Amino acid sequence: MRILLHDNSGHPFQVQLARELARRGHVVRHLFNARFQTPRGSLTHLPGDPTTFEVAAIDPGKPMAKYDYFTRFRQERAYGRLLEREMEAFQPDVALLSNTPPDALLTPQSWCRANHRGFVFWVQDIYAEAIARLAAPRLGPLGAPVVWHYRRLEAGLLRRSDQVVAITDDFRPLLKSWRVDEQRVTTIENWAPLEELPPHPRDNDFAREHDLNGKLVFMYSGTLGLKHNPGLLLGIAERYRDDPAVRVVIVSEGLGATWLAERKQAARLDNLLLLPFQPFARMPDMLASADVLMAILEPEAGVYSVPSKVLTYFCAGRPLLAAMPAENLAARTIAAQGAGIVVAPDDGQGFAGAATRLHDDPEARTTLGCNARRYAEATFDIHRIADRFEAVITKACHVR
């Protein structure tokens, strides 16, 4: 079977799935957006990769205007045409699309339907709900029609998909209200590439390079956008500004990272280390350099966004400090597995207090970190996960 897997972000677990499907004899072309600003996985052809696996970037020519919604609308429509061109050249039997904005999905889905090819919508976020909760208030009178457009667009794309993969059952009530056929919806929770993220020693090249040995390190790695409040991270740096044994490390780029850089300079926070996104090969050392890994999510994100960074953190065997809605799947998993401490996303005092508890209790940090890694080892089996995706892909092809 010829499978085109597009992940706009180029995240690690999607490309791991592409490799595994190729190992099973499928011809797989994995595509990602070269201009999307985000941490990435192993997006090159590696030694040992099957000859049936190919990875390539789609370059739209300029970065996506994340916070200019009307420019972004035009860019995403144009990106969809580039994706259609890739489909025409590759001629897949089925297309599996992840992290792809609805405006960029219209043309590829139309191509699949016109050419009788399977189309699988892998739902990472409910885009329309993110627009309604995070973007619409910033658009003033235009907010309501923009929300109406995206709800209508996303619901239509989902109804016309041959199969839908949802990353949490929390999406199902909304999909049902949009009249998406429940028989075509499969829940497969996200994971992280366990074998590519082994636990590394605390004393490693990354820690030595950034003078982190002998320090207690709070680390955040990942996107800092509209779904995140970087002020929570700043609060930790401010809390420990006079403690030379504590470092706060932020590995990010974009809006939130720029905001933190400005505050760091203004407040002279020498304990706050800001770094750009790191190559995926450095991820095990980078995460091992931390004593506590932090995750944040705004209240508006609710159940409609599940931060995949939490799953990557689990692999590192470090405790998590999270500020996110209690109903979010990531928050529920951290709590259920005893892998860290979760507070409400608007509870800055609670976040700082939890940081203090983790700072003061090395035994608790060890226990929570071991629980996190144990969950990853028990859950992130790519062979079982690929079995489920293969079944979905087969159904999508049989429909045609």
PDB file of N, CA and C in Angstrom, residues 131-199:
ATOM      1  N   ILE A 131      -9.934  28.321  17.898  1.00  0.00           N
ATOM      2  CA  ILE A 131     -10.240  29.649  17.350  1.00  0.00           C
ATOM      3  C   ILE A 131     -11.278  30.352  18.230  1.00  0.00           C
ATOM      4  N   ALA A 132     -12.318  29.618  18.604  1.00  0.00           N
ATOM      5  CA  ALA A 132     -13.403  30.214  19.395  1.00  0.00           C
ATOM      6  C   ALA A 132     -12.920  30.679  20.761  1.00  0.00           C
ATOM      7  N   ARG A 133     -12.043  29.904  21.390  1.00  0.00           N
ATOM      8  CA  ARG A 133     -11.656  30.188  22.766  1.00  0.00           C
ATOM      9  C   ARG A 133     -10.461  31.130  22.859  1.00  0.00           C
ATOM     10  N   LEU A 134      -9.545  31.040  21.881  1.00  0.00           N
ATOM     11  CA  LEU A 134      -8.295  31.779  22.000  1.00  0.00           C
ATOM     12  C   LEU A 134      -8.180  32.944  21.028  1.00  0.00           C
ATOM     13  N   ALA A 135      -8.669  32.768  19.803  1.00  0.00           N
ATOM     14  CA  ALA A 135      -8.450  33.787  18.774  1.00  0.00           C
ATOM     15  C   ALA A 135      -9.612  34.754  18.628  1.00  0.00           C
ATOM     16  N   ALA A 136     -10.838  34.230  18.687  1.00  0.00           N
ATOM     17  CA  ALA A 136     -12.008  35.075  18.429  1.00  0.00           C
ATOM     18  C   ALA A 136     -12.071  36.322  19.312  1.00  0.00           C
ATOM     19  N   PRO A 137     -11.750  36.218  20.619  1.00  0.00           N
ATOM     20  CA  PRO A 137     -11.807  37.435  21.445  1.00  0.00           C
ATOM     21  C   PRO A 137     -10.873  38.541  20.942  1.00  0.00           C
ATOM     22  N   ARG A 138      -9.813  38.169  20.236  1.00  0.00           N
ATOM     23  CA  ARG A 138      -8.873  39.166  19.729  1.00  0.00           C
ATOM     24  C   ARG A 138      -9.331  39.780  18.417  1.00  0.00           C
ATOM     25  N   LEU A 139     -10.342  39.177  17.798  1.00  0.00           N
ATOM     26  CA  LEU A 139     -10.790  39.641  16.481  1.00  0.00           C
ATOM     27  C   LEU A 139     -11.969  40.607  16.557  1.00  0.00           C
ATOM     28  N   GLY A 140     -12.490  40.853  17.751  1.00  0.00           N
ATOM     29  CA  GLY A 140     -13.589  41.798  17.897  1.00  0.00           C
ATOM     30  C   GLY A 140     -14.834  41.345  17.157  1.00  0.00           C
ATOM     31  N   PRO A 141     -15.485  42.266  16.413  1.00  0.00           N
ATOM     32  CA  PRO A 141     -16.725  41.929  15.710  1.00  0.00           C
ATOM     33  C   PRO A 141     -16.553  40.829  14.671  1.00  0.00           C
ATOM     34  N   LEU A 142     -15.328  40.642  14.170  1.00  0.00           N
ATOM     35  CA  LEU A 142     -15.084  39.599  13.167  1.00  0.00           C
ATOM     36  C   LEU A 142     -14.986  38.213  13.792  1.00  0.00           C
ATOM     37  N   GLY A 143     -14.893  38.141  15.119  1.00  0.00           N
ATOM     38  CA  GLY A 143     -14.701  36.864  15.780  1.00  0.00           C
ATOM     39  C   GLY A 143     -15.802  35.864  15.499  1.00  0.00           C
ATOM     40  N   ALA A 144     -17.056  36.296  15.598  1.00  0.00           N
ATOM     41  CA  ALA A 144     -18.197  35.371  15.427  1.00  0.00           C
ATOM     42  C   ALA A 144     -18.227  34.753  14.032  1.00  0.00           C
ATOM     43  N   PRO A 145     -18.122  35.528  12.936  1.00  0.00           N
ATOM     44  CA  PRO A 145     -18.129  34.890  11.617  1.00  0.00           C
ATOM     45  C   PRO A 145     -16.919  33.999  11.373  1.00  0.00           C
ATOM     46  N   VAL A 146     -15.761  34.340  11.959  1.00  0.00           N
ATOM     47  CA  VAL A 146     -14.584  33.485  11.797  1.00  0.00           C
ATOM     48  C   VAL A 146     -14.819  32.136  12.484  1.00  0.00           C
ATOM     49  N   VAL A 147     -15.386  32.163  13.681  1.00  0.00           N
ATOM     50  CA  VAL A 147     -15.682  30.920  14.393  1.00  0.00           C
ATOM     51  C   VAL A 147     -16.698  30.098  13.609  1.00  0.00           C
ATOM     52  N   TRP A 148     -17.743  30.761  13.095  1.00  0.00           N
ATOM     53  CA  TRP A 148     -18.750  30.038  12.298  1.00  0.00           C
ATOM     54  C   TRP A 148     -18.088  29.376  11.103  1.00  0.00           C
ATOM     55  N   HIS A 149     -17.197  30.078  10.415  1.00  0.00           N
ATOM     56  CA  HIS A 149     -16.506  29.517   9.244  1.00  0.00           C
ATOM     57  C   HIS A 149     -15.742  28.254   9.618  1.00  0.00           C
ATOM     58  N   TYR A 150     -14.982  28.304  10.717  1.00  0.00           N
ATOM     59  CA  TYR A 150     -14.130  27.154  11.040  1.00  0.00           C
ATOM     60  C   TYR A 150     -14.924  25.982  11.586  1.00  0.00           C
ATOM     61  N   ARG A 151     -15.997  26.242  12.297  1.00  0.00           N
ATOM     62  CA  ARG A 151     -16.833  25.120  12.741  1.00  0.00           C
ATOM     63  C   ARG A 151     -17.475  24.426  11.549  1.00  0.00           C
ATOM     64  N   ARG A 152     -17.969  25.205  10.623  1.00  0.00           N
ATOM     65  CA  ARG A 152     -18.585  24.626   9.420  1.00  0.00           C
ATOM     66  C   ARG A 152     -17.533  23.873   8.591  1.00  0.00           C
ATOM     67  N   LEU A 153     -16.354  24.485   8.430  1.00  0.00           N
ATOM     68  CA  LEU A 153     -15.297  23.876   7.619  1.00  0.00           C
ATOM     69  C   LEU A 153     -14.787  22.585   8.242  1.00  0.00           C
ATOM     70  N   GLU A 154     -14.452  22.637   9.535  1.00  0.00           N
ATOM     71  CA  GLU A 154     -13.868  21.457  10.183  1.00  0.00           C
ATOM     72  C   GLU A 154     -14.878  20.319  10.279  1.00  0.00           C
ATOM     73  N   ALA A 155     -16.117  20.646  10.610  1.00  0.00           N
ATOM     74  CA  ALA A 155     -17.147  19.609  10.686  1.00  0.00           C
ATOM     75  C   ALA A 155     -17.344  18.943   9.331  1.00  0.00           C
ATOM     76  N   GLY A 156     -17.360  19.725   8.260  1.00  0.00           N
ATOM     77  CA  GLY A 156     -17.522  19.158   6.925  1.00  0.00           C
ATOM     78  C   GLY A 156     -16.365  18.258   6.535  1.00  0.00           C
ATOM     79  N   LEU A 157     -15.142  18.671   6.836  1.00  0.00           N
ATOM     80  CA  LEU A 157     -13.967  17.843   6.542  1.00  0.00           C
ATOM     81  C   LEU A 157     -14.046  16.513   7.284  1.00  0.00           C
ATOM     82  N   LEU A 158     -14.452  16.562   8.534  1.00  0.00           N
ATOM     83  CA  LEU A 158     -14.548  15.338   9.327  1.00  0.00           C
ATOM     84  C   LEU A 158     -15.640  14.409   8.793  1.00  0.00           C
ATOM     85  N   ARG A 159     -16.781  14.972   8.423  1.00  0.00           N
ATOM     86  CA  ARG A 159     -17.872  14.137   7.904  1.00  0.00           C
ATOM     87  C   ARG A 159     -17.481  13.470   6.583  1.00  0.00           C
ATOM     88  N   ARG A 160     -16.667  14.145   5.791  1.00  0.00           N
ATOM     89  CA  ARG A 160     -16.284  13.603   4.481  1.00  0.00           C
ATOM     90  C   ARG A 160     -15.061  12.691   4.546  1.00  0.00           C
ATOM     91  N   SER A 161     -14.432  12.573   5.721  1.00  0.00           N
ATOM     92  CA  SER A 161     -13.258  11.706   5.850  1.00  0.00           C
ATOM     93  C   SER A 161     -13.677  10.239   5.866  1.00  0.00           C
ATOM     94  N   ASP A 162     -12.860   9.387   5.247  1.00  0.00           N
ATOM     95  CA  ASP A 162     -13.165   7.962   5.250  1.00  0.00           C
ATOM     96  C   ASP A 162     -12.984   7.355   6.637  1.00  0.00           C
ATOM     97  N   GLN A 163     -11.969   7.839   7.359  1.00  0.00           N
ATOM     98  CA  GLN A 163     -11.754   7.431   8.742  1.00  0.00           C
ATOM     99  C   GLN A 163     -11.247   8.641   9.513  1.00  0.00           C
ATOM    100  N   VAL A 164     -11.542   8.658  10.817  1.00  0.00           N
ATOM    101  CA  VAL A 164     -11.085   9.726  11.709  1.00  0.00           C
ATOM    102  C   VAL A 164     -10.364   9.082  12.881  1.00  0.00           C
ATOM    103  N   VAL A 165      -9.146   9.549  13.169  1.00  0.00           N
ATOM    104  CA  VAL A 165      -8.418   9.125  14.363  1.00  0.00           C
ATOM    105  C   VAL A 165      -8.446  10.288  15.348  1.00  0.00           C
ATOM    106  N   ALA A 166      -9.041  10.065  16.516  1.00  0.00           N
ATOM    107  CA  ALA A 166      -9.082  11.071  17.581  1.00  0.00           C
ATOM    108  C   ALA A 166      -8.081  10.679  18.652  1.00  0.00           C
ATOM    109  N   ILE A 167      -7.362  11.652  19.200  1.00  0.00           N
ATOM    110  CA  ILE A 167      -6.318  11.316  20.171  1.00  0.00           C
ATOM    111  C   ILE A 167      -6.874  11.169  21.588  1.00  0.00           C
ATOM    112  N   THR A 168      -8.151  11.455  21.773  1.00  0.00           N
ATOM    113  CA  THR A 168      -8.787  11.278  23.080  1.00  0.00           C
ATOM    114  C   THR A 168     -10.289  11.094  22.885  1.00  0.00           C
ATOM    115  N   ASP A 169     -10.883  10.284  23.738  1.00  0.00           N
ATOM    116  CA  ASP A 169     -12.337  10.127  23.708  1.00  0.00           C
ATOM    117  C   ASP A 169     -13.055  11.428  24.048  1.00  0.00           C
ATOM    118  N   ASP A 170     -12.324  12.379  24.634  1.00  0.00           N
ATOM    119  CA  ASP A 170     -12.930  13.669  24.956  1.00  0.00           C
ATOM    120  C   ASP A 170     -13.433  14.392  23.710  1.00  0.00           C
ATOM    121  N   PHE A 171     -12.879  14.054  22.543  1.00  0.00           N
ATOM    122  CA  PHE A 171     -13.328  14.690  21.295  1.00  0.00           C
ATOM    123  C   PHE A 171     -14.662  14.140  20.801  1.00  0.00           C
ATOM    124  N   ARG A 172     -15.031  12.953  21.253  1.00  0.00           N
ATOM    125  CA  ARG A 172     -16.172  12.258  20.653  1.00  0.00           C
ATOM    126  C   ARG A 172     -17.509  12.989  20.785  1.00  0.00           C
ATOM    127  N   PRO A 173     -17.843  13.586  21.954  1.00  0.00           N
ATOM    128  CA  PRO A 173     -19.127  14.297  22.024  1.00  0.00           C
ATOM    129  C   PRO A 173     -19.253  15.408  20.989  1.00  0.00           C
ATOM    130  N   LEU A 174     -18.185  16.166  20.779  1.00  0.00           N
ATOM    131  CA  LEU A 174     -18.244  17.227  19.781  1.00  0.00           C
ATOM    132  C   LEU A 174     -18.365  16.646  18.382  1.00  0.00           C
ATOM    133  N   LEU A 175     -17.600  15.590  18.079  1.00  0.00           N
ATOM    134  CA  LEU A 175     -17.701  14.964  16.759  1.00  0.00           C
ATOM    135  C   LEU A 175     -19.123  14.454  16.512  1.00  0.00           C
ATOM    136  N   LYS A 176     -19.721  13.899  17.542  1.00  0.00           N
ATOM    137  CA  LYS A 176     -21.100  13.418  17.409  1.00  0.00           C
ATOM    138  C   LYS A 176     -22.048  14.572  17.125  1.00  0.00           C
ATOM    139  N   SER A 177     -21.843  15.702  17.822  1.00  0.00           N
ATOM    140  CA  SER A 177     -22.711  16.867  17.596  1.00  0.00           C
ATOM    141  C   SER A 177     -22.540  17.433  16.197  1.00  0.00           C
ATOM    142  N   TRP A 178     -21.377  17.183  15.587  1.00  0.00           N
ATOM    143  CA  TRP A 178     -21.118  17.616  14.204  1.00  0.00           C
ATOM    144  C   TRP A 178     -21.571  16.558  13.181  1.00  0.00           C
ATOM    145  N   ARG A 179     -22.221  15.513  13.687  1.00  0.00           N
ATOM    146  CA  ARG A 179     -22.768  14.451  12.832  1.00  0.00           C
ATOM    147  C   ARG A 179     -21.679  13.670  12.086  1.00  0.00           C
ATOM    148  N   VAL A 180     -20.544  13.473  12.755  1.00  0.00           N
ATOM    149  CA  VAL A 180     -19.501  12.606  12.226  1.00  0.00           C
ATOM    150  C   VAL A 180     -19.867  11.170  12.580  1.00  0.00           C
ATOM    151  N   ASP A 181     -19.867  10.283  11.603  1.00  0.00           N
ATOM    152  CA  ASP A 181     -20.262   8.891  11.801  1.00  0.00           C
ATOM    153  C   ASP A 181     -19.373   8.230  12.854  1.00  0.00           C
ATOM    154  N   GLU A 182     -19.963   7.824  13.963  1.00  0.00           N
ATOM    155  CA  GLU A 182     -19.185   7.231  15.055  1.00  0.00           C
ATOM    156  C   GLU A 182     -18.487   5.950  14.640  1.00  0.00           C
ATOM    157  N   GLN A 183     -19.025   5.249  13.654  1.00  0.00           N
ATOM    158  CA  GLN A 183     -18.404   4.004  13.190  1.00  0.00           C
ATOM    159  C   GLN A 183     -17.074   4.264  12.479  1.00  0.00           C
ATOM    160  N   ARG A 184     -16.859   5.502  12.074  1.00  0.00           N
ATOM    161  CA  ARG A 184     -15.622   5.831  11.362  1.00  0.00           C
ATOM    162  C   ARG A 184     -14.613   6.535  12.263  1.00  0.00           C
ATOM    163  N   VAL A 185     -14.881   6.597  13.564  1.00  0.00           N
ATOM    164  CA  VAL A 185     -13.988   7.272  14.505  1.00  0.00           C
ATOM    165  C   VAL A 185     -13.284   6.235  15.378  1.00  0.00           C
ATOM    166  N   THR A 186     -11.954   6.308  15.416  1.00  0.00           N
ATOM    167  CA  THR A 186     -11.138   5.434  16.262  1.00  0.00           C
ATOM    168  C   THR A 186     -10.298   6.314  17.180  1.00  0.00           C
ATOM    169  N   THR A 187     -10.295   6.007  18.460  1.00  0.00           N
ATOM    170  CA  THR A 187      -9.447   6.751  19.400  1.00  0.00           C
ATOM    171  C   THR A 187      -8.104   6.047  19.548  1.00  0.00           C
ATOM    172  N   ILE A 188      -7.039   6.754  19.216  1.00  0.00           N
ATOM    173  CA  ILE A 188      -5.670   6.267  19.439  1.00  0.00           C
ATOM    174  C   ILE A 188      -4.912   7.402  20.119  1.00  0.00           C
ATOM    175  N   GLU A 189      -4.598   7.217  21.378  1.00  0.00           N
ATOM    176  CA  GLU A 189      -3.917   8.288  22.113  1.00  0.00           C
ATOM    177  C   GLU A 189      -2.492   8.479  21.596  1.00  0.00           C
ATOM    178  N   ASN A 190      -2.008   9.693  21.710  1.00  0.00           N
ATOM    179  CA  ASN A 190      -0.637   9.994  21.303  1.00  0.00           C
ATOM    180  C   ASN A 190       0.368   9.260  22.175  1.00  0.00           C
ATOM    181  N   TRP A 191       1.603   9.252  21.729  1.00  0.00           N
ATOM    182  CA  TRP A 191       2.679   8.582  22.441  1.00  0.00           C
ATOM    183  C   TRP A 191       3.968   9.348  22.151  1.00  0.00           C
ATOM    184  N   ALA A 192       5.086   8.833  22.594  1.00  0.00           N
ATOM    185  CA  ALA A 192       6.398   9.384  22.245  1.00  0.00           C
ATOM    186  C   ALA A 192       7.290   8.222  21.822  1.00  0.00           C
ATOM    187  N   PRO A 193       8.292   8.480  20.979  1.00  0.00           N
ATOM    188  CA  PRO A 193       9.155   7.393  20.486  1.00  0.00           C
ATOM    189  C   PRO A 193      10.119   6.911  21.573  1.00  0.00           C
ATOM    190  N   LEU A 194       9.678   5.925  22.321  1.00  0.00           N
ATOM    191  CA  LEU A 194      10.366   5.473  23.526  1.00  0.00           C
ATOM    192  C   LEU A 194      11.824   5.089  23.256  1.00  0.00           C
ATOM    193  N   GLU A 195      12.065   4.318  22.185  1.00  0.00           N
ATOM    194  CA  GLU A 195      13.415   3.829  21.910  1.00  0.00           C
ATOM    195  C   GLU A 195      14.360   4.965  21.551  1.00  0.00           C
ATOM    196  N   GLU A 196      13.822   6.050  21.030  1.00  0.00           N
ATOM    197  CA  GLU A 196      14.655   7.189  20.651  1.00  0.00           C
ATOM    198  C   GLU A 196      14.862   8.164  21.805  1.00  0.00           C
ATOM    199  N   LEU A 197      14.210   7.899  22.933  1.00  0.00           N
ATOM    200  CA  LEU A 197      14.312   8.794  24.093  1.00  0.00           C
ATOM    201  C   LEU A 197      14.665   8.000  25.351  1.00  0.00           C
ATOM    202  N   PRO A 198      15.816   7.335  25.339  1.00  0.00           N
ATOM    203  CA  PRO A 198      16.212   6.570  26.527  1.00  0.00           C
ATOM    204  C   PRO A 198      16.630   7.498  27.660  1.00  0.00           C
ATOM    205  N   PRO A 199      16.488   7.055  28.913  1.00  0.00           N
ATOM    206  CA  PRO A 199      16.979   7.867  30.030  1.00  0.00           C
ATOM    207  C   PRO A 199      18.501   7.998  29.953  1.00  0.00           C
TER     208      PRO A 199
END
